[in-house]
């Protein structure tokens, strides 16, 4: 019979929770990038899913994470796994304050086109309360460039117009960069937006102001048009991991 050494026997007797604690400790090493299971991107017929470390702000089921723009109950409605602006219901905002980091949202302007210019599928996405990343049906719809879809409203037109037709789901990925200070605390750059519209870069690191440590609610605009939203999530800013040469 094969002898079992005292060493291997003791290994068998180590409780499982101690082993898992050891594993967790390994994952918590700040010099090792933590593992994140990515979600999938939404397509026009199907909502995407968030990455495993995201704070899910809207999964199509309820308004638990949301309140009216001035507090109180949300007056928008839930339709087919999305939320829809109700005219006169007012803008809405997240209950929780968020900060710099990565925001994701899918949105859809009405299939039946009504109005023109700023009156066509207008809503808005306001990370940390603003400035606004314009939501608009900009598909063959002319308006002033700093007010079209993907504009940082009244500041920066988008680099290109990557808008899908009305009634088709689209996405924004909005990275709100934390400000950068030099060693004396002087701002080298204030907060900035980078925006991808349907995966296309439309705002490239555009400064919008915002101090270190700023937090605020994400808001969505009621501009009177029944725009829909789904799959909204946020991942907080992470400090860069320093290079460690062996
Ligand atoms: Mg707007």
mmCIF file of C-alpha atoms and ligand atoms in Angstrom, residues 118 122-126 132-136 147 153 221 223, ligand 1:
data_model
loop_
_atom_site.group_PDB
_atom_site.id
_atom_site.type_symbol
_atom_site.label_atom_id
_atom_site.label_comp_id
_atom_site.label_asym_id
_atom_site.label_seq_id
_atom_site.Cartn_x
_atom_site.Cartn_y
_atom_site.Cartn_z
ATOM 1 C CA UNK A 118 -33.741 69.373 -32.679
ATOM 2 C CA UNK A 122 -34.152 64.409 -28.942
ATOM 3 C CA UNK A 123 -32.972 63.285 -25.511
ATOM 4 C CA UNK A 124 -29.638 63.503 -23.743
ATOM 5 C CA UNK A 125 -27.035 61.643 -21.707
ATOM 6 C CA UNK A 126 -25.475 63.607 -18.845
ATOM 7 C CA UNK A 132 -24.739 66.639 -22.305
ATOM 8 C CA UNK A 133 -23.824 64.023 -24.855
ATOM 9 C CA UNK A 134 -26.641 64.739 -27.298
ATOM 10 C CA UNK A 135 -29.089 61.985 -28.157
ATOM 11 C CA UNK A 136 -30.876 62.817 -31.428
ATOM 12 C CA UNK A 147 -26.377 69.829 -31.460
ATOM 13 C CA UNK A 153 -23.937 69.873 -26.673
ATOM 14 C CA UNK A 221 -33.248 64.073 -20.677
ATOM 15 C CA UNK A 223 -37.015 66.600 -24.496
HETATM 16 MG MG1 LIG B 1 -30.869 66.696 -25.955
#
